[in-house]
CSV table of C-alpha atoms in Angstrom, one decimal:
chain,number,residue,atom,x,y,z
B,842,UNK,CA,-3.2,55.3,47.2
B,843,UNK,CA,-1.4,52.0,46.8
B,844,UNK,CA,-2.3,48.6,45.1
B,845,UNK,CA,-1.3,45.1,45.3
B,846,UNK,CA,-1.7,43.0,42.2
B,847,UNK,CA,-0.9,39.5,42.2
B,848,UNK,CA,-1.2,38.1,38.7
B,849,UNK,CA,-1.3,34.5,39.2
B,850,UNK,CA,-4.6,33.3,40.5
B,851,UNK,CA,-3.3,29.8,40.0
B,852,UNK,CA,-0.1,28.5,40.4
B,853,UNK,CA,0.0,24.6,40.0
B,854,UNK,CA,3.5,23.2,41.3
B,855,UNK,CA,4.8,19.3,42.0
B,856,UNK,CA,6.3,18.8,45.2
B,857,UNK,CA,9.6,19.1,45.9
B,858,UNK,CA,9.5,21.5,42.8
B,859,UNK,CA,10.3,25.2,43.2
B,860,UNK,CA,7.7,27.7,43.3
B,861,UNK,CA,7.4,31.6,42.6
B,862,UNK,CA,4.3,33.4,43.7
B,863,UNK,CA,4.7,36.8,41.7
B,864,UNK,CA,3.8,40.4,43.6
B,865,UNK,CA,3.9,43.7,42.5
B,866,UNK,CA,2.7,47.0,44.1
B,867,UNK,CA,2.1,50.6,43.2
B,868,UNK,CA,2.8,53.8,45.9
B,869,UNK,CA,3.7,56.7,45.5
B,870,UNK,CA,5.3,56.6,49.1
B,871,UNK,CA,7.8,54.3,51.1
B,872,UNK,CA,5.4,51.2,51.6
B,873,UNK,CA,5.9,48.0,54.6
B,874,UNK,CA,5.2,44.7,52.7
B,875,UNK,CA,3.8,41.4,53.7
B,876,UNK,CA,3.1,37.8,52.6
B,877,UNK,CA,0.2,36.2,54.0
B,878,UNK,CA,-1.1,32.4,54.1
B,879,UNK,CA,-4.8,31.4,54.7
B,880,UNK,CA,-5.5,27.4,55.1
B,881,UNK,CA,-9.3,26.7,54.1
B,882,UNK,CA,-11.4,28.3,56.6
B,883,UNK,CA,-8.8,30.0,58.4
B,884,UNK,CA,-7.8,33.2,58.9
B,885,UNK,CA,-4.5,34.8,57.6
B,886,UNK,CA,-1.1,34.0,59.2
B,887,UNK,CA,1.9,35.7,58.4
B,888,UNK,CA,4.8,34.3,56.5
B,889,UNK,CA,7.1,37.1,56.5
B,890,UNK,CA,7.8,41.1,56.0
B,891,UNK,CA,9.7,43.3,54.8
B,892,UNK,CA,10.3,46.9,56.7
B,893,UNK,CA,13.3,48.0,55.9
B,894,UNK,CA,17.5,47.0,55.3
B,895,UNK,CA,17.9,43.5,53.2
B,896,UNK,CA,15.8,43.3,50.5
B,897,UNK,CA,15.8,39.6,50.8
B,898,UNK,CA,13.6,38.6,53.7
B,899,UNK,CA,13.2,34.9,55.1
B,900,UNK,CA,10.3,34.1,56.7
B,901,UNK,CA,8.4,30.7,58.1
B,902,UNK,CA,8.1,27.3,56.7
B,903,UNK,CA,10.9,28.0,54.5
B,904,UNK,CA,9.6,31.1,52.6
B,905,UNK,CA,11.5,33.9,51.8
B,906,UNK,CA,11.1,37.1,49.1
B,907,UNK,CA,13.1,39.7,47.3
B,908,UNK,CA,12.0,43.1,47.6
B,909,UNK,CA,12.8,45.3,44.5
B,910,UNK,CA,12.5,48.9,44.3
B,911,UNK,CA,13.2,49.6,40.9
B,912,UNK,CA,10.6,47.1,40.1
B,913,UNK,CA,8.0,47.9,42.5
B,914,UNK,CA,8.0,43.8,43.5
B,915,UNK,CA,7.9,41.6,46.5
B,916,UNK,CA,8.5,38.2,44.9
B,917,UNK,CA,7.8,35.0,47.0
B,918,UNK,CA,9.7,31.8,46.5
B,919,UNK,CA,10.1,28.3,48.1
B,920,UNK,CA,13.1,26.1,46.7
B,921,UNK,CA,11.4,23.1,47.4
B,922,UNK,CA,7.2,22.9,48.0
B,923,UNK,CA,5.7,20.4,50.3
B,924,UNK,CA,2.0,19.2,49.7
B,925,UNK,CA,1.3,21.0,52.9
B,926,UNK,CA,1.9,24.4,51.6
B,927,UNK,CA,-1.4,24.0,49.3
B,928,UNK,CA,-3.4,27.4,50.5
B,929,UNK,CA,-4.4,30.6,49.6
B,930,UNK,CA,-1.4,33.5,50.0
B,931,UNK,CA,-1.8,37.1,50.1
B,932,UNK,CA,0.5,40.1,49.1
B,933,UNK,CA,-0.3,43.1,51.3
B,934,UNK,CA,1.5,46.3,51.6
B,935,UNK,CA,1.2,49.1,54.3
B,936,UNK,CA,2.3,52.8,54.3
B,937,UNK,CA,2.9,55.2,57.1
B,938,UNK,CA,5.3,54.8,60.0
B,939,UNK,CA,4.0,52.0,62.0
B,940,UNK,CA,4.3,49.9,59.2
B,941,UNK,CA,1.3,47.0,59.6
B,942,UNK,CA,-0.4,48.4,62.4
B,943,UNK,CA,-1.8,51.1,59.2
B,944,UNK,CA,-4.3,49.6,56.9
B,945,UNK,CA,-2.8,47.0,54.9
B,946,UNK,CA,-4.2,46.7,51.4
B,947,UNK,CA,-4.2,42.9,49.9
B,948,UNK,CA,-3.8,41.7,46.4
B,949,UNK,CA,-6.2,39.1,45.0
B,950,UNK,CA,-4.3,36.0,46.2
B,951,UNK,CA,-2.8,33.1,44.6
B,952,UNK,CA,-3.9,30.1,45.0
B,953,UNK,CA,-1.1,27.4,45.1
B,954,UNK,CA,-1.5,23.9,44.5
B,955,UNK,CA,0.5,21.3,44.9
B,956,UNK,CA,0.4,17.9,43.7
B,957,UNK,CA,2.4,14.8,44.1
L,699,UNK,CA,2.6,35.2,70.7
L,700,UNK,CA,0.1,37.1,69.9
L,701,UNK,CA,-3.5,35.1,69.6
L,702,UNK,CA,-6.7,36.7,68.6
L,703,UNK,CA,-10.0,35.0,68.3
L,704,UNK,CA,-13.2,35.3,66.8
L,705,UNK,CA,-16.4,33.9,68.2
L,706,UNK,CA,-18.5,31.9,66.3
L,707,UNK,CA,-16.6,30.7,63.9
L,708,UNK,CA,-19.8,29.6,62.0
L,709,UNK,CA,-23.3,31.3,62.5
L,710,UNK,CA,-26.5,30.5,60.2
L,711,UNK,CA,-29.2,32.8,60.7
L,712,UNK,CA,-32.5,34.0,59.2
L,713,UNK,CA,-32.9,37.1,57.0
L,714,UNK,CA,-33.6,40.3,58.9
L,715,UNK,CA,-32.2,38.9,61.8
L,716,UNK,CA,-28.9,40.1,63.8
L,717,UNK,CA,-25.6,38.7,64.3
L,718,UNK,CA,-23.0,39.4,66.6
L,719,UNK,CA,-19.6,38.6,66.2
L,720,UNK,CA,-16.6,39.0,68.5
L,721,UNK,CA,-12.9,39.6,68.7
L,722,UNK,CA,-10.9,39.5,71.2
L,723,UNK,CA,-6.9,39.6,72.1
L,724,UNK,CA,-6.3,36.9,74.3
L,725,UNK,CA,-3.1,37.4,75.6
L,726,UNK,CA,-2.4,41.6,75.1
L,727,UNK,CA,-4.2,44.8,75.0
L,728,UNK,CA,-5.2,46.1,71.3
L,729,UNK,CA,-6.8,50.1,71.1
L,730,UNK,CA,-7.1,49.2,67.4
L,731,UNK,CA,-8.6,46.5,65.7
L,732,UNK,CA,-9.9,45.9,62.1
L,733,UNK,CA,-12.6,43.9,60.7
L,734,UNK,CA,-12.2,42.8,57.2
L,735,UNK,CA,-14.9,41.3,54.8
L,736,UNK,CA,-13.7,38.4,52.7
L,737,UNK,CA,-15.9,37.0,49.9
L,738,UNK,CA,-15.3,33.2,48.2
L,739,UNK,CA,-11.9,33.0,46.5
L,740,UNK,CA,-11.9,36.6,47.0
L,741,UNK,CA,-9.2,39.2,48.9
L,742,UNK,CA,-9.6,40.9,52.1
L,743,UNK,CA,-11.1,44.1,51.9
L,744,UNK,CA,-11.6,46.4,54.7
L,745,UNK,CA,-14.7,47.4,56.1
L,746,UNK,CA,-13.7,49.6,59.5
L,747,UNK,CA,-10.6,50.3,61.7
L,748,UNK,CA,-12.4,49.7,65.7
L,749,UNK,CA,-10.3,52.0,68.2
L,750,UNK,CA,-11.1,51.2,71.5
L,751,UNK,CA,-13.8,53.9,73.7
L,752,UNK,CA,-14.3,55.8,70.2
L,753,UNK,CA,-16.8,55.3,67.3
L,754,UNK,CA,-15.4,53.2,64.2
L,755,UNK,CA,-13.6,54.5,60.8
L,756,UNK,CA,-15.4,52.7,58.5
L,757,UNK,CA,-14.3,52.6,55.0
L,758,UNK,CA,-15.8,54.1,51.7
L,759,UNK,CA,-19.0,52.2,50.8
L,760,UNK,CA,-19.6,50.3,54.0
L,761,UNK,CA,-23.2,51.0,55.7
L,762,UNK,CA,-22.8,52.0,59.3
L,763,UNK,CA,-25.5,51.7,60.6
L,764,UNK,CA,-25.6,48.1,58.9
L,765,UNK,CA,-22.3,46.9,60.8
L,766,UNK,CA,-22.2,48.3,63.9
L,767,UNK,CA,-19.0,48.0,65.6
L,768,UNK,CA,-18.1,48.7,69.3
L,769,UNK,CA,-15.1,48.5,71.1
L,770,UNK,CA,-15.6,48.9,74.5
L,771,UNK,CA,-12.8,47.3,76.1
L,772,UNK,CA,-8.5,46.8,75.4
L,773,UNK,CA,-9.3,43.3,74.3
L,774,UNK,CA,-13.2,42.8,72.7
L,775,UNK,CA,-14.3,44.7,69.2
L,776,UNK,CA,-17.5,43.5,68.4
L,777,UNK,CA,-19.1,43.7,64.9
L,778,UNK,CA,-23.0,43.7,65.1
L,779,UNK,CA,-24.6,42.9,60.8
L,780,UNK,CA,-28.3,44.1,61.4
L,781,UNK,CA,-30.7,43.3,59.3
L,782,UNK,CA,-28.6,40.5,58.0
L,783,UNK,CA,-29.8,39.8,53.9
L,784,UNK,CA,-28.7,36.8,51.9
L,785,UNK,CA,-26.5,39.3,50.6
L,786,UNK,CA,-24.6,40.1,53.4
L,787,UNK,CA,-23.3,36.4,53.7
L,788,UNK,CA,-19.2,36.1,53.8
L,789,UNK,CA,-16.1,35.4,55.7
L,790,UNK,CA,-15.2,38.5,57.9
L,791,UNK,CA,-11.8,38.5,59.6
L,792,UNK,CA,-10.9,40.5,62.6
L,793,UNK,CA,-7.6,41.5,63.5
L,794,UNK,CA,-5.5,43.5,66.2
L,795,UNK,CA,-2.5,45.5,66.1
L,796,UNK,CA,0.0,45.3,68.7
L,797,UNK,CA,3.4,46.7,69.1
L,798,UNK,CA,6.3,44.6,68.5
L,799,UNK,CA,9.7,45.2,68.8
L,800,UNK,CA,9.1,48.8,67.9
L,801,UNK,CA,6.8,47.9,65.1
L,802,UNK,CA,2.8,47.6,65.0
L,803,UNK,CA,1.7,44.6,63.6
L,804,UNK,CA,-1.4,43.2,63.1
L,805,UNK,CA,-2.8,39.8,64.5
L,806,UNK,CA,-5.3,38.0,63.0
L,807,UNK,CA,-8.8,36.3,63.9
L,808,UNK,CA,-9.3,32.7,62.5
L,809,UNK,CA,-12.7,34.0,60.9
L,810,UNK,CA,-16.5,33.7,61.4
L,811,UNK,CA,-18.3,32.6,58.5
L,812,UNK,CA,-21.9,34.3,58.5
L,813,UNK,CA,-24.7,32.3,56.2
L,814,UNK,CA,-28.0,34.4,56.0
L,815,UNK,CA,-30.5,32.1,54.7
């Protein structure tokens, strides 16, 4: 079976500042990964994904990662944060074929801050 | 895109009482959908994959005959939590999986947050 673990539950950043949100996942299998955002209240929207071919993957609002293999992660970074990124994200991945449309399996989340 | 919804977003309700919550694709067909149980500052976990005219996967752990889910139709899932207890208070997320550009993804509900007083 696989796991997500997101060690940061926290991460407070200034704005403008860059921010990493660290991922890392264990499967024994070719895995689909995924970073989600949740606003307060919200349900989950989808910043970006990896499937397959470039390891680095750009997504919304700026957001991109790094898949990498050989250290089972699935970094997400911003260059530069705006106060509206404050929110909860998720690291999910997915095995199997179709990718998302298996059961995804989310890490704890990380909570980022940001502060003027 | 693709928009799912969830209705209410907020229900209060008395112990031992039911509560019905829906999910629908507004905008495509889904012949799966999943409901997910989120508790405060907590992850997702999930509770049962809903495939349309066939009974619910639920996962390890989660009472079926305490969330009842049917999906009777391409576009509604509904999760029923009988017998609601104060315990059974949290944020559950539906979401759909649709096929794009050769890949399933899955949509997300904004949420229903269920209080059992």
């Amino acid at each position: 079976a696989q796991s997500v673990t997101q060690l940061d539950s926290q991460v407070p950043v200034f704005e403008e500042a860059p921010v990493e949100l660290r991922c890392n996942y264990s499967s024994s299998v070719s895995v689909y990964l995924f970073w989600y955002v949740q606003y307060p209240n919200q349900g989950l929207q989808l910043l970006l994904k990896y499937l397959s071919g470039s390891t680095l993957v750009k997504g919304i609002n700026g957001f991109e990662a790094e898949f990498n293999k050989s250290q089972t992660s699935f970094h997400l970074r911003k260059p530069s944060v705006h106060i509206s990124d404050t929110a909860e994200y998720f690291c999910a991945v997915s095995v199997g074929i179709t990718g998302g449309g298996n059961k995804l399996t989310f890490g704890t989340g990380t909570q980022l801050k940001v502060e003027l | 895109g693709a928009v799912v919804s969830q209705h209410p977003s907020r229900v209060i309700c008395k112990s031992g009482t039911s509560v019905k919550i829906e999910c629908r694709s507004l905008d495509f067909q889904a012949t799966t959908m999943f409901w997910y149980r989120q508790f405060p500052k907590q992850s997702l976990m999930l509770m049962a994959t809903s495939n349309e005219g066939s009974k619910a996967t639920y996962e390890q752990g989660v009472e079926k005959d305490k969330f009842l889910i049917n999906h009777a139709s391409l576009t509604l899932s509904t999760l029923t939590v009988t017998s609601a207890h104060p315990e059974d208070s949290s944020f559950y997320i539906c979401s759909a999986r649709v096929k794009a550009g050769g890949y399933n993804e899955q949509f997300f509900g904004p949420g229903t947050r269920l209080t059992v007083l």
